[in-house]
GROMACS .gro file of C-alpha atoms in nm:
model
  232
    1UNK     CA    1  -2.118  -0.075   1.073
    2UNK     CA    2  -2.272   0.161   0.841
    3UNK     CA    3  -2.102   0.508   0.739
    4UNK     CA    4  -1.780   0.400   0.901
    5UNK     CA    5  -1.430   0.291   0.805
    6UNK     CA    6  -1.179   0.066   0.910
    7UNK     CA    7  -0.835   0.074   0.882
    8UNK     CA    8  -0.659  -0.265   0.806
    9UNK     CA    9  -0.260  -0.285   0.866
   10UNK     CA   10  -0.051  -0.615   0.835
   11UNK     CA   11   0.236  -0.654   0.974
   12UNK     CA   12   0.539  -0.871   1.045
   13UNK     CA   13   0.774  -0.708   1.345
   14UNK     CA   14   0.679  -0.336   1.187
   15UNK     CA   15   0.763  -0.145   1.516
   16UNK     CA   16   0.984   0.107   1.327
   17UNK     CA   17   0.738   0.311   1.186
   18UNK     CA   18   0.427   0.151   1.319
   19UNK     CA   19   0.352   0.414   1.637
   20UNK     CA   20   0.356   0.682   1.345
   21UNK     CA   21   0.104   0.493   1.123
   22UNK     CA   22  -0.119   0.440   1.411
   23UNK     CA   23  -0.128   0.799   1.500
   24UNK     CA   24  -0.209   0.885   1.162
   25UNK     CA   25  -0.552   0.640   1.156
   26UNK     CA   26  -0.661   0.696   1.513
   27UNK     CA   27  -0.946   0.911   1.423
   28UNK     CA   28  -1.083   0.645   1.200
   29UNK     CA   29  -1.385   0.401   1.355
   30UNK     CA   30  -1.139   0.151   1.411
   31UNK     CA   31  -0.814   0.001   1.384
   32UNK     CA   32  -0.721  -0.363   1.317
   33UNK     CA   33  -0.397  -0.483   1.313
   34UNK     CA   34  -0.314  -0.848   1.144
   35UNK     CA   35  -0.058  -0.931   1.272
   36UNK     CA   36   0.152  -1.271   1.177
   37UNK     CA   37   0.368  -1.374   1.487
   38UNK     CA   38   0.600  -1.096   1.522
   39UNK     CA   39   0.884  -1.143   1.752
   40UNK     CA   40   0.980  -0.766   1.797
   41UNK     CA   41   0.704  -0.512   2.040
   42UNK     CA   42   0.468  -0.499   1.714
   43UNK     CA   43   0.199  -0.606   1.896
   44UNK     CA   44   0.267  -0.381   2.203
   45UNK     CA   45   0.291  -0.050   1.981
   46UNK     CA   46  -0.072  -0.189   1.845
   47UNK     CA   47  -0.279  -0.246   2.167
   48UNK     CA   48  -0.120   0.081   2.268
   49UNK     CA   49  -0.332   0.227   2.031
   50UNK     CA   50  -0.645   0.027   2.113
   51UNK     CA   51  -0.604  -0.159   1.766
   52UNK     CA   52  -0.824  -0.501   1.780
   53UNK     CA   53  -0.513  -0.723   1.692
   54UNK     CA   54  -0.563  -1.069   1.564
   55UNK     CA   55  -0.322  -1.333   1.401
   56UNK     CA   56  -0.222  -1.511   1.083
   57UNK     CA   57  -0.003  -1.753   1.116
   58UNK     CA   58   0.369  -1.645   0.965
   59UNK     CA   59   0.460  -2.013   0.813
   60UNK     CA   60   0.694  -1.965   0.511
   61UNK     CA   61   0.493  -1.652   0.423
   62UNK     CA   62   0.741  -1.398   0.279
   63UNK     CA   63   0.454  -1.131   0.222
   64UNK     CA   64   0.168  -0.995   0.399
   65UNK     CA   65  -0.003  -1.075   0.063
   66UNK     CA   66  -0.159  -1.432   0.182
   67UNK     CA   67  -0.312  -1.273   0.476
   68UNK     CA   68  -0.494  -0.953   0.341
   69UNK     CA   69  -0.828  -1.117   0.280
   70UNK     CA   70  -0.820  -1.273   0.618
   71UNK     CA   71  -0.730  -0.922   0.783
   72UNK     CA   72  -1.007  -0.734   0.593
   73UNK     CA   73  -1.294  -0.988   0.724
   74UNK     CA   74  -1.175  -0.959   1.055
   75UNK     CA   75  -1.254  -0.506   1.026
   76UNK     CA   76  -1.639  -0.445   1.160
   77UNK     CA   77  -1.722  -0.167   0.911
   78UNK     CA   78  -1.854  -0.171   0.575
   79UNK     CA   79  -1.558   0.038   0.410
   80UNK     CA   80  -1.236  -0.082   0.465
   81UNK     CA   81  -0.906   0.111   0.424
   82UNK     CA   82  -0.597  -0.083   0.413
   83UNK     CA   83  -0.221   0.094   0.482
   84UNK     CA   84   0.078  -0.086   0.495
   85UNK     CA   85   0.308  -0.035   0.876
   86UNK     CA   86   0.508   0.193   0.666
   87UNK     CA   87   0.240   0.456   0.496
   88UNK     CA   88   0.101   0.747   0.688
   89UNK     CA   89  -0.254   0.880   0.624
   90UNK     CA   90  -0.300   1.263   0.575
   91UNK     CA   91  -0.598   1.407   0.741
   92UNK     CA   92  -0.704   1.537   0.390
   93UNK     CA   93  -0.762   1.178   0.298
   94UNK     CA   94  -0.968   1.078   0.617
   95UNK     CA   95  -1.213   1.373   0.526
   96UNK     CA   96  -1.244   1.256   0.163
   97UNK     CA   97  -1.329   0.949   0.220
   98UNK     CA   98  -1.589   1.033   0.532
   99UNK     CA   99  -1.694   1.240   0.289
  100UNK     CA  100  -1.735   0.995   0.002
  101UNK     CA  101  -1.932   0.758   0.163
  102UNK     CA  102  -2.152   0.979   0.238
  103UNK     CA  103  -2.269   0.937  -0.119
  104UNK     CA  104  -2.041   0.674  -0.320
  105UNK     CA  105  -2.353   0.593  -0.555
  106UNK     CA  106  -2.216   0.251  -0.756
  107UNK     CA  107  -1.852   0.281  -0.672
  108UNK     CA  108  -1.752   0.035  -0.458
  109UNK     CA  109  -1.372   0.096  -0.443
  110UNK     CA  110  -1.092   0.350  -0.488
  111UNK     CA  111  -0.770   0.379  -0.590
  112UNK     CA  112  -0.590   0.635  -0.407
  113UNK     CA  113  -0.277   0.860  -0.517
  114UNK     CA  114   0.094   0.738  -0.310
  115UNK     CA  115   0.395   0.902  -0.272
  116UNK     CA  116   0.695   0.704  -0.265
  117UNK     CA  117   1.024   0.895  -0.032
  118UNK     CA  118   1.368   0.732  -0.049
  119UNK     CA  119   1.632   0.883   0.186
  120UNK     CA  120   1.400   1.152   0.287
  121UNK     CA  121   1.335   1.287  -0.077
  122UNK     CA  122   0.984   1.257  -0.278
  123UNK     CA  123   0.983   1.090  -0.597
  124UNK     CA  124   0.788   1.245  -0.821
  125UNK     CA  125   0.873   1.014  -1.067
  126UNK     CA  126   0.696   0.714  -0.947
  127UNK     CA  127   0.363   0.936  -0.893
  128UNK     CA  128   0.031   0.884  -0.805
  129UNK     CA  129   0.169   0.502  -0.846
  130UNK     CA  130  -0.220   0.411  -0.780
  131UNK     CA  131  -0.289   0.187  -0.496
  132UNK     CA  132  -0.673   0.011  -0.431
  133UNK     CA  133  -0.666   0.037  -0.142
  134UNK     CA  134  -1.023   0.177   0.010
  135UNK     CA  135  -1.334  -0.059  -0.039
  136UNK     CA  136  -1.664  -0.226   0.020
  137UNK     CA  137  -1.576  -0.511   0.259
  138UNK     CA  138  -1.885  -0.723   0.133
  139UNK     CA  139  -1.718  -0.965  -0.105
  140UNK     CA  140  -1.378  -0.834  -0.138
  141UNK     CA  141  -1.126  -1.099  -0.219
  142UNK     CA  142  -0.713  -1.033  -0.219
  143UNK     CA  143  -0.494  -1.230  -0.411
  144UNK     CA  144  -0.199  -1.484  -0.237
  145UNK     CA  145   0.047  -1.280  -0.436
  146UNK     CA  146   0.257  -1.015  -0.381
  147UNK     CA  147   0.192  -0.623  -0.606
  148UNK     CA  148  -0.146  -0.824  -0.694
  149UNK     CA  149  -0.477  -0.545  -0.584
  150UNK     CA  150  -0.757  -0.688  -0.435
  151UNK     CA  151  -1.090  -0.810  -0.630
  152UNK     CA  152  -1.352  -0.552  -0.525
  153UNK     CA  153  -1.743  -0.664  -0.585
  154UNK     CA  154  -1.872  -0.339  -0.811
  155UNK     CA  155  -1.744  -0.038  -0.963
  156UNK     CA  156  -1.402   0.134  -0.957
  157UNK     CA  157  -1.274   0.462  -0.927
  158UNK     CA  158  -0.962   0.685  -0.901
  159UNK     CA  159  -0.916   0.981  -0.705
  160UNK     CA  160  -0.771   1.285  -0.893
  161UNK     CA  161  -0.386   1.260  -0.914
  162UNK     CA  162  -0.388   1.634  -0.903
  163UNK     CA  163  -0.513   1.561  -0.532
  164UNK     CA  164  -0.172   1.568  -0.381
  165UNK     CA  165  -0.302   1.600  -0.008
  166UNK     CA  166  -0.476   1.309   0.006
  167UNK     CA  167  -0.189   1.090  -0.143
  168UNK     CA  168  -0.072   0.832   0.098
  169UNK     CA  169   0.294   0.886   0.239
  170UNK     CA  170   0.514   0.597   0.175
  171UNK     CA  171   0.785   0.606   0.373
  172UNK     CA  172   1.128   0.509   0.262
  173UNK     CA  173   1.353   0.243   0.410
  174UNK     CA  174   1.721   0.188   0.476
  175UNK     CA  175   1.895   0.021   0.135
  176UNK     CA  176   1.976  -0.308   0.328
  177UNK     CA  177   1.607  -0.368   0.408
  178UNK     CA  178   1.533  -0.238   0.054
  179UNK     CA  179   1.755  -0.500  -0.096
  180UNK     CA  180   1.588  -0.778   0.148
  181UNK     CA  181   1.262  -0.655   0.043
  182UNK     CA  182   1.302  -0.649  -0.352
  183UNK     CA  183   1.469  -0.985  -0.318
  184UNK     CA  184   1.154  -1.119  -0.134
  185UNK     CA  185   0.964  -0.952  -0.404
  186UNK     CA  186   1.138  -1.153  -0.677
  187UNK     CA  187   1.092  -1.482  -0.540
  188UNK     CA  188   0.706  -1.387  -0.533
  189UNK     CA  189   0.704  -1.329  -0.863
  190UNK     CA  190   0.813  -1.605  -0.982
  191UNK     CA  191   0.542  -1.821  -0.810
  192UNK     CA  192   0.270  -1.567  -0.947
  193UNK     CA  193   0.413  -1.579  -1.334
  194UNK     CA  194   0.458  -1.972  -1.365
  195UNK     CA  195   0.347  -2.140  -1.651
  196UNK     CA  196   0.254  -1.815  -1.829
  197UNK     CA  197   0.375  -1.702  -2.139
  198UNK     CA  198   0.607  -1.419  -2.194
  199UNK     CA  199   0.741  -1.330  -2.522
  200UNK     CA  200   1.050  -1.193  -2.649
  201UNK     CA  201   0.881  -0.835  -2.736
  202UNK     CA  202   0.748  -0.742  -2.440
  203UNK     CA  203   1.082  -0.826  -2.265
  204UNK     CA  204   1.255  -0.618  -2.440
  205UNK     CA  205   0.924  -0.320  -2.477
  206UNK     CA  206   0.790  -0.359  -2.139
  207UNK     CA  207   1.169  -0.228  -1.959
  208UNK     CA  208   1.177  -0.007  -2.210
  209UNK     CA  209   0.850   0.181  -2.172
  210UNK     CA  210   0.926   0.185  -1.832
  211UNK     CA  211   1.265   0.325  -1.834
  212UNK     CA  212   1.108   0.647  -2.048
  213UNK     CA  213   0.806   0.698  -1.842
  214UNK     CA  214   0.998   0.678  -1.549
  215UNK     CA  215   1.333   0.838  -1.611
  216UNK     CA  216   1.246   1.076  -1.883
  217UNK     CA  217   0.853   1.161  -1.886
  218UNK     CA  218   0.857   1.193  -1.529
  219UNK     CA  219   1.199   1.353  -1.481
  220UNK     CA  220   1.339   1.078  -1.290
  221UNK     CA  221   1.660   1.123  -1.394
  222UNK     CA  222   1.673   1.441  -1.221
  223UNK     CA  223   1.711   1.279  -0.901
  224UNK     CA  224   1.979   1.073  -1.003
  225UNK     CA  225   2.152   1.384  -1.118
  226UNK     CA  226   2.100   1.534  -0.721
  227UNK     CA  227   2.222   1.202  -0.588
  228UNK     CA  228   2.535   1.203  -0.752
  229UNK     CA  229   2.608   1.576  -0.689
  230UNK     CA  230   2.524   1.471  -0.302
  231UNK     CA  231   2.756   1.161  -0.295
  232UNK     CA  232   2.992   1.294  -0.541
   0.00000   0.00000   0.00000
């Protein structure tokens, strides 16, 4: 479908926060929910919403990662946007990109701005931490892997990071599921990184950079100071 936009979410039993997510893209053309074998009312919450739900099979997945491609080619629309069951879509970013393709001239994709919450608070720290997530179906290709973006078929682009209202809202998690998450992260990685090289610079530099654009550029550390006067 021309001048229309889907909205892609996988999920794996996402029923905590997925009612809110849905509520958030419910204006959009339409809604499709990939969904690999949950066992919780994932799938309920979805058809609730009049999502067009259809499965990849869970295996020894550990990330939605191996089934993004599949759950793009399933959307009807030309432009595809995908959220995760746990980020909320401001208004102010469904007009933009109505808006956009309107007009999108050679781009072809766009990273958008994210804000990252834990325990309620934003972390301005970790923003716009750029996502690609909105797209040109036509020949878009994900990787298997997990924090891997997808292969778009054209020209990039960014919107502003001084657009604040358009920003997706990530919303935070409880530590334990965190933990799980990071840990299931890890194991990912390793698959992704075999058999490349990595030298003893960059593991020292590549920490390092990240601990002063993180904690000190940013102002990171600021939070940890609030955290300890709130626990302390």
């Amino acid at each position: 479908m021309e001048n229309s936009i889907s909205v892609v979410i996988n999920t794996y039993n996402a029923s905590k926060y997925l009612a809110r997510v849905l509520e958030t893209a419910k204006s959009f053309n339409e809604i499709v929910v990939c969904d690999m074998e949950s066992t919780d009312n994932t799938v309920d919450i979805a058809k609730e919403y009049g999502a067009k739900v259809v499965t990849f099979p869970k295996e020894n997945h550990k990330s939605a990662e191996p089934a993004r491609t599949f759950a793009i080619q399933s959307a009807s629309s030309d432009w595809v946007l995908v959220v995760d069951a746990d980020e909320l879509i401001p208004q102010a970013l469904h007009d933009y990109l109505y808006d956009f393709i309107k007009d999108p001239g050679d781009v072809r994709g766009l990273y958008i701005p994210r804000k990252n919450y834990t325990m309620g608070t934003f972390l301005p720290s970790s923003y716009p931490d750029y996502q690609l997530r909105f797209f040109i179906k036509e020949g878009t290709v994900w990787p298997p892997y997990v924090h891997t973006f997808p292969t778009v078929n054209g020209k990039l682009d960014h919107i502003s990071e001084k657009r604040k209202d358009v920003a997706l809202d990530h919303l935070d998690d409880s530590t334990h599921a965190t933990l799980i998450r990071l840990n299931n992260y890890t194991d990912n990685e390793v698959e992704k990184r075999a058999g490349k090289k990595v030298t003893l610079l960059k593991i020292i530099a590549s920490p390092m950079m990240r601990f002063i654009k993180q904690y000190i550029l940013k102002g990171g550390f600021l939070y940890g100071i609030a955290v300890n006067v709130l626990f302390n």
